Short mmCIF file of C-alpha atoms in Angstrom, two decimals:
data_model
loop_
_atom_site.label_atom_id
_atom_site.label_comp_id
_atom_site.label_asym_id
_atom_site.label_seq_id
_atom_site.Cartn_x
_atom_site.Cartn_y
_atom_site.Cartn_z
CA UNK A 208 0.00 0.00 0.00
CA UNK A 209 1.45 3.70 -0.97
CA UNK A 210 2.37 5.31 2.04
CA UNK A 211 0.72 8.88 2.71
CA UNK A 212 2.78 12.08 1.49
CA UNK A 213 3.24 15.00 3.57
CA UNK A 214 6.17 17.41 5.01
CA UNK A 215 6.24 14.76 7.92
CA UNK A 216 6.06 11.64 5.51
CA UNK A 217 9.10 13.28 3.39
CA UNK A 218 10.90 14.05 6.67
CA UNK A 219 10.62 10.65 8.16
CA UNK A 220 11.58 8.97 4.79
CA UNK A 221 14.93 11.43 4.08
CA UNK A 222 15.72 10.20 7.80
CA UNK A 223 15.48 7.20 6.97
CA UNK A 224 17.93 7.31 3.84
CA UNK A 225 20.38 9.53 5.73
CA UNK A 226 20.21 6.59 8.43
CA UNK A 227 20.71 4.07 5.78
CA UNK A 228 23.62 5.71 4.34
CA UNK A 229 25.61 6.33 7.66
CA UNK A 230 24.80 2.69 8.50
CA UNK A 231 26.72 1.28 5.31
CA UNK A 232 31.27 0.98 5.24
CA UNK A 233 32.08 1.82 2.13
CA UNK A 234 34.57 -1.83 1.47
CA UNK A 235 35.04 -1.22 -2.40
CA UNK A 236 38.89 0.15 -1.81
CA UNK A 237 39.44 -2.99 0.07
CA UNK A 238 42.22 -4.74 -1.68
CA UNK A 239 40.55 -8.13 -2.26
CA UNK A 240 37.40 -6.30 -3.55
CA UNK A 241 40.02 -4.12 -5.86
CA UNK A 242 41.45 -7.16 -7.07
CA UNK A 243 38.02 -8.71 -7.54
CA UNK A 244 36.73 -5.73 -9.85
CA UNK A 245 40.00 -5.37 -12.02
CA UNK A 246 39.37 -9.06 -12.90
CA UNK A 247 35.88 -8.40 -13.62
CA UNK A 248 37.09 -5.95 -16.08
CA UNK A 249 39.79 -7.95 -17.50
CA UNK A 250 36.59 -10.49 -18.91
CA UNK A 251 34.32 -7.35 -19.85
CA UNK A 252 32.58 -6.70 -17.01
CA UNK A 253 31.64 -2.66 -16.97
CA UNK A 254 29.87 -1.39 -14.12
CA UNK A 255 30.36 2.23 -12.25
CA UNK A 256 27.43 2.90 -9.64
CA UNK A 257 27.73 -0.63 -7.52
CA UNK A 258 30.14 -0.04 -4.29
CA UNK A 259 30.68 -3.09 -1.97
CA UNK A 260 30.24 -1.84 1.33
CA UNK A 261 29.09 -3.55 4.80
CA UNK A 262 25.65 -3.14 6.42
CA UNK A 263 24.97 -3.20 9.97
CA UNK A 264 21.55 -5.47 9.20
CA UNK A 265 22.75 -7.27 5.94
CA UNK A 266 26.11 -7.55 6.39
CA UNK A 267 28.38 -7.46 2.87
CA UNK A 268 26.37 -5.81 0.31
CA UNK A 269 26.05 -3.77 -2.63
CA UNK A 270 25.19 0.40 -2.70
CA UNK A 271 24.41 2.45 -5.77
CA UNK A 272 26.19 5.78 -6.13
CA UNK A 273 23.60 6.86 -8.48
CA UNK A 274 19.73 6.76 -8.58
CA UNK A 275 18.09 3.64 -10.34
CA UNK A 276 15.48 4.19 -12.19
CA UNK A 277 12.38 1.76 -12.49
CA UNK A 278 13.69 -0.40 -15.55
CA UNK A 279 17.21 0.08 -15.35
CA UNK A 280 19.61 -2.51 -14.93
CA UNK A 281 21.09 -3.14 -11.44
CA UNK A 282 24.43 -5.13 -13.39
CA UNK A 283 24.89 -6.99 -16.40
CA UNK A 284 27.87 -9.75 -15.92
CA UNK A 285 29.17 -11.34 -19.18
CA UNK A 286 29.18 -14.78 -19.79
CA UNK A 287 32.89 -14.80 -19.31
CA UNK A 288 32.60 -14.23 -15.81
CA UNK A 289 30.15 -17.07 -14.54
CA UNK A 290 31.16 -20.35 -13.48
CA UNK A 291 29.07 -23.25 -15.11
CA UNK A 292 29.33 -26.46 -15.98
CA UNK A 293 30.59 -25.58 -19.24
CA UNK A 294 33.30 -23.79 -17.44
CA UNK A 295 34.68 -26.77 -15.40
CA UNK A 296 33.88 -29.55 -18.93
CA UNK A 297 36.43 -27.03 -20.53
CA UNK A 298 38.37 -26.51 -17.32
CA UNK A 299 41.56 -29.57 -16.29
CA UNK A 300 38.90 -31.42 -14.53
CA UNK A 301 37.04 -32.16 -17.98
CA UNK A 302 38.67 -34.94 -19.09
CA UNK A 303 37.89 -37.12 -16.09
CA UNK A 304 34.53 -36.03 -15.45
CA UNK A 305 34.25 -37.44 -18.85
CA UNK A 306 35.61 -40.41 -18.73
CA UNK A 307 33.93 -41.47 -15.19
CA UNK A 308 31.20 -43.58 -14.62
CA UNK A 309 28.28 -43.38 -13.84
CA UNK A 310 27.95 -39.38 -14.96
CA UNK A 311 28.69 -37.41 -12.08
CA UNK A 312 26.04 -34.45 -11.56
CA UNK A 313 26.08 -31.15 -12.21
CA UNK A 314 26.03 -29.85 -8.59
CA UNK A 315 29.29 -32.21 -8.41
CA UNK A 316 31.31 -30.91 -11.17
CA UNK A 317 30.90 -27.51 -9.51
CA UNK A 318 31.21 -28.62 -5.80
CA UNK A 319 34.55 -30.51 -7.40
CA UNK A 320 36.02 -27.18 -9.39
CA UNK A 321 35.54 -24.89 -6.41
CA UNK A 322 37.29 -26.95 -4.25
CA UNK A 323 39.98 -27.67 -6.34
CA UNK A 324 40.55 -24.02 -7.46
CA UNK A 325 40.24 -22.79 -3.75
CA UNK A 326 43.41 -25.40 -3.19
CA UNK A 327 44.99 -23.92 -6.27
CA UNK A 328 45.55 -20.95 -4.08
CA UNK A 329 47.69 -18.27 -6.32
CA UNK A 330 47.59 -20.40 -9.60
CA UNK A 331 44.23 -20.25 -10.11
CA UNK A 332 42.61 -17.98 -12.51
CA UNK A 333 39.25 -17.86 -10.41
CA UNK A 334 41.38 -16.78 -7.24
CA UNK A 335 39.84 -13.23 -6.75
CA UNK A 336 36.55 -14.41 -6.89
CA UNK A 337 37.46 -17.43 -4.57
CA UNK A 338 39.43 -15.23 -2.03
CA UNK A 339 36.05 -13.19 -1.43
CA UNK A 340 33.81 -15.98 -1.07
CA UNK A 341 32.38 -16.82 2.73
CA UNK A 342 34.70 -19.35 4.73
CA UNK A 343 31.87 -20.54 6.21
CA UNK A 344 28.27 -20.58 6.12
CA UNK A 345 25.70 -20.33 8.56
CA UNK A 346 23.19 -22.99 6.89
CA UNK A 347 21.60 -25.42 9.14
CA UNK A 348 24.57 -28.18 7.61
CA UNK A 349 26.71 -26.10 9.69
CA UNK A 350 25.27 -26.53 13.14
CA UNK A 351 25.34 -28.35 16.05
CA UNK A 352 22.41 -31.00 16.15
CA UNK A 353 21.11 -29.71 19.97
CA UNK A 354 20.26 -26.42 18.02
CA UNK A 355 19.20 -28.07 14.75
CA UNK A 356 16.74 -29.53 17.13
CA UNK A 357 15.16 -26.32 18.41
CA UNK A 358 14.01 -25.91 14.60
CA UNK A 359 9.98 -25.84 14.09
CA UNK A 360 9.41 -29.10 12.55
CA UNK A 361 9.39 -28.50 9.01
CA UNK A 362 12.71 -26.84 9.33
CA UNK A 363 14.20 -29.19 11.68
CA UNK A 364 12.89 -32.05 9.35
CA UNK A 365 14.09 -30.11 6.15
CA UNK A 366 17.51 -29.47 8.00
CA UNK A 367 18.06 -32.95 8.81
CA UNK A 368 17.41 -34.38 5.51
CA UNK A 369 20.40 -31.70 3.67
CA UNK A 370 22.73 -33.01 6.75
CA UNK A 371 21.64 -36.56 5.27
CA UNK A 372 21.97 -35.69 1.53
CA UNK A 373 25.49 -34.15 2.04
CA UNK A 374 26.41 -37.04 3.74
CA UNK A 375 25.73 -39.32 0.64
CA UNK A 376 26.97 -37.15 -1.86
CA UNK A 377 30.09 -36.69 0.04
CA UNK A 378 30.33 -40.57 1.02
CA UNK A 379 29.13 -41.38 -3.32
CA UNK A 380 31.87 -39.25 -4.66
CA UNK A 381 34.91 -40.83 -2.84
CA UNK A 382 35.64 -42.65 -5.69
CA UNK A 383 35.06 -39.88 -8.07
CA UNK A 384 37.58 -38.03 -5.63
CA UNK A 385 40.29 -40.64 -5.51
CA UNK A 386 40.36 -40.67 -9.53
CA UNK A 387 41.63 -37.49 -9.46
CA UNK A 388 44.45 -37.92 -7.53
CA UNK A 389 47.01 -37.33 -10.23
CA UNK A 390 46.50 -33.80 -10.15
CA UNK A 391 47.67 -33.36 -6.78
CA UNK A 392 51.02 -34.15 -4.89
CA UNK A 393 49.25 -34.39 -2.01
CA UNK A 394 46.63 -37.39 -1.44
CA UNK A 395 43.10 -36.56 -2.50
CA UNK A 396 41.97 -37.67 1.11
CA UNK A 397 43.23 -34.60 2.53
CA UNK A 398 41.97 -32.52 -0.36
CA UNK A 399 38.58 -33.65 -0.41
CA UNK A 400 37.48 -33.49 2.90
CA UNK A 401 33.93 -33.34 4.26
CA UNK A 402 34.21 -29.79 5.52
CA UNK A 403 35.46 -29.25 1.65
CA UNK A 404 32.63 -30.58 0.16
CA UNK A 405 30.43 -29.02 2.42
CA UNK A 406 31.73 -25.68 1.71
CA UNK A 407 31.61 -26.14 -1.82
CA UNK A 408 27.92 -27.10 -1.61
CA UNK A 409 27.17 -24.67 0.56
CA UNK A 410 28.85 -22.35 -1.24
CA UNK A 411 26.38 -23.70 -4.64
CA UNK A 412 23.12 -23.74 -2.92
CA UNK A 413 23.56 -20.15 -1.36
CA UNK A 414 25.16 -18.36 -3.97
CA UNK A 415 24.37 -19.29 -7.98
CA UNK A 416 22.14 -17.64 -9.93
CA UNK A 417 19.17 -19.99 -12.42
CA UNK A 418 20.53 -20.19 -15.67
CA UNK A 419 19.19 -22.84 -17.97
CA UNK A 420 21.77 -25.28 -19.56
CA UNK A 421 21.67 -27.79 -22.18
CA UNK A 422 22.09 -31.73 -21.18
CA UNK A 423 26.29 -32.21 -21.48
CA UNK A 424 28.16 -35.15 -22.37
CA UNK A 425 29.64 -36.73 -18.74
CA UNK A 426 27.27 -35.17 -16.50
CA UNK A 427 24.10 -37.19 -15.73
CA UNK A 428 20.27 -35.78 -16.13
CA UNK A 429 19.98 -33.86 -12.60
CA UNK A 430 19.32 -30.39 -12.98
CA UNK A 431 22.06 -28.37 -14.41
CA UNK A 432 20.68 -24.96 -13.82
CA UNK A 433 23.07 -23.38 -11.59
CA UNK A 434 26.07 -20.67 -12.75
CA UNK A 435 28.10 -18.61 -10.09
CA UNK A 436 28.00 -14.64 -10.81
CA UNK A 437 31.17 -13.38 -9.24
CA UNK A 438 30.18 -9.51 -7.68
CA UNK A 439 26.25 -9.77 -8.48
CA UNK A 440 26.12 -12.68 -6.11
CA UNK A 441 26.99 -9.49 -3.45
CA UNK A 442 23.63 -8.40 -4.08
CA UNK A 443 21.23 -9.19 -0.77
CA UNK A 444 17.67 -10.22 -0.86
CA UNK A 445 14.76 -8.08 0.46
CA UNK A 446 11.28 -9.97 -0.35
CA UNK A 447 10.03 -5.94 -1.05
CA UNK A 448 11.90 -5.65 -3.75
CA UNK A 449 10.64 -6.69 -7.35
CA UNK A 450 13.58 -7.38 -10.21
CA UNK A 451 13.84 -9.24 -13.32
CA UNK A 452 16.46 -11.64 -13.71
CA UNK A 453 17.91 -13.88 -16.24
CA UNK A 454 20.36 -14.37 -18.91
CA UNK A 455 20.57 -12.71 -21.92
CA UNK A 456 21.19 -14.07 -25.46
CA UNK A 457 21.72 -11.30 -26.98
CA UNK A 458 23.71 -9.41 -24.89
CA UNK A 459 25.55 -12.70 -23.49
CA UNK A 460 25.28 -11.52 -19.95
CA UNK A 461 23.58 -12.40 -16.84
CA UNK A 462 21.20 -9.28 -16.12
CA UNK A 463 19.07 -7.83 -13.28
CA UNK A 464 17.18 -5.26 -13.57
CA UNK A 465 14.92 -2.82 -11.32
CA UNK A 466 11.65 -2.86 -11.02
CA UNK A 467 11.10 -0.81 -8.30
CA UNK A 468 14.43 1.90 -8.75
CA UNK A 469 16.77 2.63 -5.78
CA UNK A 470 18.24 5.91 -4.24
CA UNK A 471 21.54 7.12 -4.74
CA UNK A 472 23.41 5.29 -1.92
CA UNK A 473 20.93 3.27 -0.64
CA UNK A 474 21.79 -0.72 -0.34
CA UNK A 475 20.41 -2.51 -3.92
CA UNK A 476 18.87 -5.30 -3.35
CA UNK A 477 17.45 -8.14 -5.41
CA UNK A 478 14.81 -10.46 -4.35
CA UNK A 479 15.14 -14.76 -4.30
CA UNK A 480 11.66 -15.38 -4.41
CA UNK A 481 8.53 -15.46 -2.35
CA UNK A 482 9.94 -17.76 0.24
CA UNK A 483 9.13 -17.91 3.84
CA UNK A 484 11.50 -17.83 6.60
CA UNK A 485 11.80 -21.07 7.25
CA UNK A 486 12.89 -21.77 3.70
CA UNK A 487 15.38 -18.65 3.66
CA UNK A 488 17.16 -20.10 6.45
CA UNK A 489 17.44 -23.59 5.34
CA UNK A 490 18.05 -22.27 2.40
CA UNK A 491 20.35 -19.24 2.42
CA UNK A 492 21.03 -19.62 6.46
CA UNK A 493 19.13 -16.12 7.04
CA UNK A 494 15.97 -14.76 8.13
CA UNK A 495 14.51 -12.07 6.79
CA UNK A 496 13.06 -9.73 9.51
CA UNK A 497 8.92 -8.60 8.76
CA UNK A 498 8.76 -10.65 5.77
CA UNK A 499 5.08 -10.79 4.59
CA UNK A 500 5.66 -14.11 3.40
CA UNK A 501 6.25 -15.10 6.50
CA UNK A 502 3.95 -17.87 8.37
CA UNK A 503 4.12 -21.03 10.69
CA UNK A 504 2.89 -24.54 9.35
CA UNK A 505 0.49 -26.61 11.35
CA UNK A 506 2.32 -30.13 10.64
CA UNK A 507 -0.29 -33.45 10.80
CA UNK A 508 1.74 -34.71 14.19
CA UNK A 509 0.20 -31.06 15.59
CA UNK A 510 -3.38 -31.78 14.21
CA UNK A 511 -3.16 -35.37 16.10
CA UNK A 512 -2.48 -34.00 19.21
CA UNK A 513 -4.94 -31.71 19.12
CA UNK A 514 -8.15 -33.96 17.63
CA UNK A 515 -9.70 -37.27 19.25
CA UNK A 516 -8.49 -39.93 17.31
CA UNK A 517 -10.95 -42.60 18.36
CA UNK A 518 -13.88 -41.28 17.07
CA UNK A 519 -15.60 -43.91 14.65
CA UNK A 520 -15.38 -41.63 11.24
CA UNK A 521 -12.10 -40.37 11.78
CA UNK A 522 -10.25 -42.55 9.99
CA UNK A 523 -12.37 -41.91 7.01
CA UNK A 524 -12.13 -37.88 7.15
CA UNK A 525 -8.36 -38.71 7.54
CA UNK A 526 -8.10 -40.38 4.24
CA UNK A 527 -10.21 -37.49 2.82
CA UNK A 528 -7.70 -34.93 3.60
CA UNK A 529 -4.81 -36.90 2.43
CA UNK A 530 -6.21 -37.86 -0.29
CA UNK A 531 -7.44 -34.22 -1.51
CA UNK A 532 -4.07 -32.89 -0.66
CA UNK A 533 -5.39 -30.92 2.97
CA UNK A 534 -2.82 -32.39 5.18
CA UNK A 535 0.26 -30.20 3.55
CA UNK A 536 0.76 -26.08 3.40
CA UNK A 537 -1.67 -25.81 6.52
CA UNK A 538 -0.55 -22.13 8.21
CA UNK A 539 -1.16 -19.33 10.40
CA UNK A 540 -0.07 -15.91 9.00
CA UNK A 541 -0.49 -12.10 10.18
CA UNK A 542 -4.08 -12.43 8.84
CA UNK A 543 -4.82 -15.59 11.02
CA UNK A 544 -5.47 -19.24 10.26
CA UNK A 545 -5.04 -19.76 6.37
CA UNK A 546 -8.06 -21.03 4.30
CA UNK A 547 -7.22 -24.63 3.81
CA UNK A 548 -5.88 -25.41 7.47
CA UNK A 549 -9.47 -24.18 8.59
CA UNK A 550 -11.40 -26.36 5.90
CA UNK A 551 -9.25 -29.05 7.14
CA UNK A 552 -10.60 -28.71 10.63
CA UNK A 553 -13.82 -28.11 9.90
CA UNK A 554 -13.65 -31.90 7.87
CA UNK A 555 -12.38 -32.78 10.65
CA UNK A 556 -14.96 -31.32 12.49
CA UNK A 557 -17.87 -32.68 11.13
CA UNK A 558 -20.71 -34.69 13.27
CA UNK A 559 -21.84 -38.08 11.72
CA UNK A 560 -25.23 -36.70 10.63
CA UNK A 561 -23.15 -34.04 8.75
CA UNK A 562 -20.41 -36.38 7.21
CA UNK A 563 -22.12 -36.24 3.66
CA UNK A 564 -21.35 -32.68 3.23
CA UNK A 565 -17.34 -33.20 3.18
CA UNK A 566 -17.16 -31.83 -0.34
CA UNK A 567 -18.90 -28.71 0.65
CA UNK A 568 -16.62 -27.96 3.12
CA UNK A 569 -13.30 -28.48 1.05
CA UNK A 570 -14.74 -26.11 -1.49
CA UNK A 571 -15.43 -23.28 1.28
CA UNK A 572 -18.91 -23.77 1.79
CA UNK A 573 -20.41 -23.61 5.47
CA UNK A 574 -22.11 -26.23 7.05
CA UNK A 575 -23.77 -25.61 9.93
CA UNK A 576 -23.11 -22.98 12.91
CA UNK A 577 -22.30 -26.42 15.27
CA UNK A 578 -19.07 -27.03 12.71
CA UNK A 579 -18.15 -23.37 12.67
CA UNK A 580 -18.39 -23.29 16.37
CA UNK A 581 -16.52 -27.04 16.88
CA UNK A 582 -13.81 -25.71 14.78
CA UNK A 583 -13.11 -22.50 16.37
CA UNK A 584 -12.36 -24.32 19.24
CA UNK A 585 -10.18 -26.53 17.57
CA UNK A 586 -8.16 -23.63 15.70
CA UNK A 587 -7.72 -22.39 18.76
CA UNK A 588 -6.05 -25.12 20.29
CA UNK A 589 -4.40 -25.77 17.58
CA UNK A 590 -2.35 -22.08 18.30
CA UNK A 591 -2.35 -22.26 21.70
CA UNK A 592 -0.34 -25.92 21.25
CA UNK A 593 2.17 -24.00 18.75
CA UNK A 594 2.08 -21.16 21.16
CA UNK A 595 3.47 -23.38 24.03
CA UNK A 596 5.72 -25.23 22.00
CA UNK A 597 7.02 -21.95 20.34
CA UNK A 598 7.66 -20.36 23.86
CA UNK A 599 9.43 -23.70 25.04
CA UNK A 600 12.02 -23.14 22.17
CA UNK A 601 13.12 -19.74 22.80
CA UNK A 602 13.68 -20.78 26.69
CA UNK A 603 15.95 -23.29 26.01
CA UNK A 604 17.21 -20.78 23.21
CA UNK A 605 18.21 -18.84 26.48
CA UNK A 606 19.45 -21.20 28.51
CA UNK A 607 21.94 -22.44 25.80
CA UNK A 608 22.76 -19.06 24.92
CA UNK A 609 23.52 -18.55 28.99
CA UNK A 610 26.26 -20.78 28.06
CA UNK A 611 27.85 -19.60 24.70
CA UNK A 612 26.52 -22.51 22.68
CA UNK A 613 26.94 -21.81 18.97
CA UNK A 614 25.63 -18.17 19.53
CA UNK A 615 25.65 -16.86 16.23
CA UNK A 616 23.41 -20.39 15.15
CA UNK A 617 21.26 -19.56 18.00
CA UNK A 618 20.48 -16.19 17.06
CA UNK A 619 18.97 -17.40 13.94
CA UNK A 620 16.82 -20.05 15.48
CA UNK A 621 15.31 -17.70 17.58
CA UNK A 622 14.56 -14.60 15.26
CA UNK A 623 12.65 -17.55 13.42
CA UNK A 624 10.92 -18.44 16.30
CA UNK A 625 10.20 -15.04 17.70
CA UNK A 626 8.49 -14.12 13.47
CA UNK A 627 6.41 -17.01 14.34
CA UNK A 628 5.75 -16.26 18.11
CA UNK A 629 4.46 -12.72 16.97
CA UNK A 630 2.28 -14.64 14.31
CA UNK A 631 0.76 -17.41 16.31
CA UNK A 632 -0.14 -14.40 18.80
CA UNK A 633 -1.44 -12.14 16.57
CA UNK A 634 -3.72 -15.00 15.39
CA UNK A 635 -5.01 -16.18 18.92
CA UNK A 636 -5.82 -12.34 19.14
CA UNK A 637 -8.07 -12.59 16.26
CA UNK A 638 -9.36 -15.84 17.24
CA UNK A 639 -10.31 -14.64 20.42
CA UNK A 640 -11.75 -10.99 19.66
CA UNK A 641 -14.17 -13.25 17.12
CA UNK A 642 -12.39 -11.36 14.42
CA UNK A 643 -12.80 -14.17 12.22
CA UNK A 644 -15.25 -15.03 9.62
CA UNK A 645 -15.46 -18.79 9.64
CA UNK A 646 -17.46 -19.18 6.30
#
């Protein structure tokens, strides 16, 4: 919604850049950053508004030193300057991803360049753009399991399963590893370590850009969509911000452009996608503060506590749910309880005389004042359960912070956790003023 103008309105928002702009350390005559954007230039790359510079909410970022207007590119990086798959096929590494088998994957080939170029040190040719990539990462992969565990479910669940699938990839491509081993003095063992592999797929997941590519020969049929944009991958997310992004033909470059415009020295930012918070931080390993995609998923463990299980049709509306796809996506948001998780409950809620009416219910009809009523109640309980559960996670958040567990892990667990404490509350308000229109 446009804001209202006025003298105050135009006072408040020139604070608010001023702020902004004393909040951001200009970084761009930091040598590595020097070094970064003379090799940029070297392999075409033209760009004279972006600054690097540090935020106090963002951390490393990007600031324009002139106004962007609606429409106007934000950078435009040659093809020269991305790391694909094509890059490491043509790269040293080529001719045994080539000649292995079973096809390594895409996300390997990368995972296996980046590591080997970060050990190249000096000799590589990608070295300024490795020398100002993270060291580490602060994606769930990277924490202890005691905080993993004070996810919310989904997360935790979703967290658990990357710990899993790094695991196996890193386990799967010993072999792969090993056959490399004439490139090295040194024994591929202590090359290819876990926490190598780790930070190479960390350093994939967080950081590349979607760019289509075309099935290659000695690379199997997963997705081969990623391609690293040294500088523009400086570029934080805000989900306010709209931007087009993709590659060029024409033009050969990756481009983003504004859809919204930006003030001279204000942060740019770019936007990943409508995600929630839970899937920025499993994600990206970040949470993105008032994000109005933001909201907290009722899991079907949460709906069992919460419902009588013995009743005789309950089985029955079970299989009804699942089966009409009502058991996944069930939230609360700013707004309250979310359309489908209250049709679910109200299915749920239905008395045997009213059991014939299911399909009227899962297409938003109302039933009878009785259901409406019934699942209230149950919404409600529903909250107050997440509520409690919510509350008991940030107080062991504080105890373990009391003791200087993995603070900076921590920290994002519970600014998660406190977005969703602030939703789950705001919805129990509504709930409870009778706010809400249940048909």
């Amino acid at each position: 919604m446009r804001s209202k103008r006025g003298r105050t309105g135009r006072r408040r928002k020139k604070k608010m850049v001023t702020d902004s702009t004393q909040s951001a350390v200009n970084k761009s005559h930091d040598s590595e950053y020097v070094q970064l954007k003379r090799w940029l230039k070297v392999r075409g790359f033209q760009n004279h508004h972006l600054r690097t510079a540090e935020f106090t909410d963002t951390g490393r970022g990007l600031m324009t030193t002139k106004f962007l207007q609606q429409g106007e590119l934000i950078i435009s990086l040659p093809e020269k300057c991305l790391i694909t798959t094509d890059t490491v096929l043509q790269s040293y590494l080529g001719k045994y991803i080539t000649e292995w088998s079973p096809p390594i994957s895409p996300l390997l080939a990368l995972c296996t360049f980046l590591i080997t170029e970060k050990r190249a040190g000096d000799n590589s040719q990608w070295k300024p753009y490795v020398a100002v990539l993270p060291r580490t990462y602060s994606c769930p992969v990277y924490w202890e399991s005691v905080v993993v565990h004070l996810l919310p479910e989904p997360a935790k669940q979703k967290a658990l399963e990357q710990v899993a699938e790094l695991h196996e990839l890193y386990l799967s491509s010993l072999p792969f590893f090993y056959s490399l081993q004439s490139l090295f003095h040194d024994s591929t063992e202590n090359i290819f370590t876990y926490d190598a592999v780790r930070w190479a797929w960390c350093t994939v997941n967080t950081r590349t850009v979607y760019m289509k590519h075309k099935q290659r020969f000695g690379l199997s049929t997963e997705p081969n969509n990623y391609a690293l944009a040294p500088y523009l991958d400086l570029l934080n997310h805000s989900p306010a911000v709209q931007v087009e992004a993709a590659f060029n033909e024409k033009s050969r470059c990756y481009e983003i452009r504004t859809m919204d415009g930006c003030r001279k020295y204000e942060q740019v930012f770019i936007c990943y996608g409508p995600h929630d918070n839970q899937r920025l931080l499993s994600e990206y390993g970040f949470v993105a503060a008032n994000n109005p995609h933001q909201s907290v998923y009722v899991t079907k463990d949460v709906i069992l506590q919460c419902v009588s299980c013995k009743e005789k049709q309950f089985v029955k509306k079970w299989s009804l749910l699942r089966e009409n796809g009502f058991l996944e996506n069930l939230t609360f948001g700013l707004d309250g309880p979310s359309w489908k998780l209250l049709a679910a409950l109200k299915l749920l809620c239905l008395g045997p005389e009213e059991f014939t009416c299911w399909k009227k219910i899962l297409l938003g009809t109302s039933v009878s004042d009785s259901n409406d009523r019934n699942c209230m109640e149950l919404v409600r309980k529903v909250c107050t359960h997440l509520l409690e559960e919510t509350s008991q996670s940030l107080m062991n958040i504080s105890l373990l912070k009391m003791k200087k567990t993995s603070e900076n892990h921590l920290a994002l667990v519970e600014a998660l956790r406190l977005e969703e404490l602030k939703i789950l509350q705001t919805s129990m308000d509504i709930l409870k003023n009778g706010q809400y229109i249940t048909s």
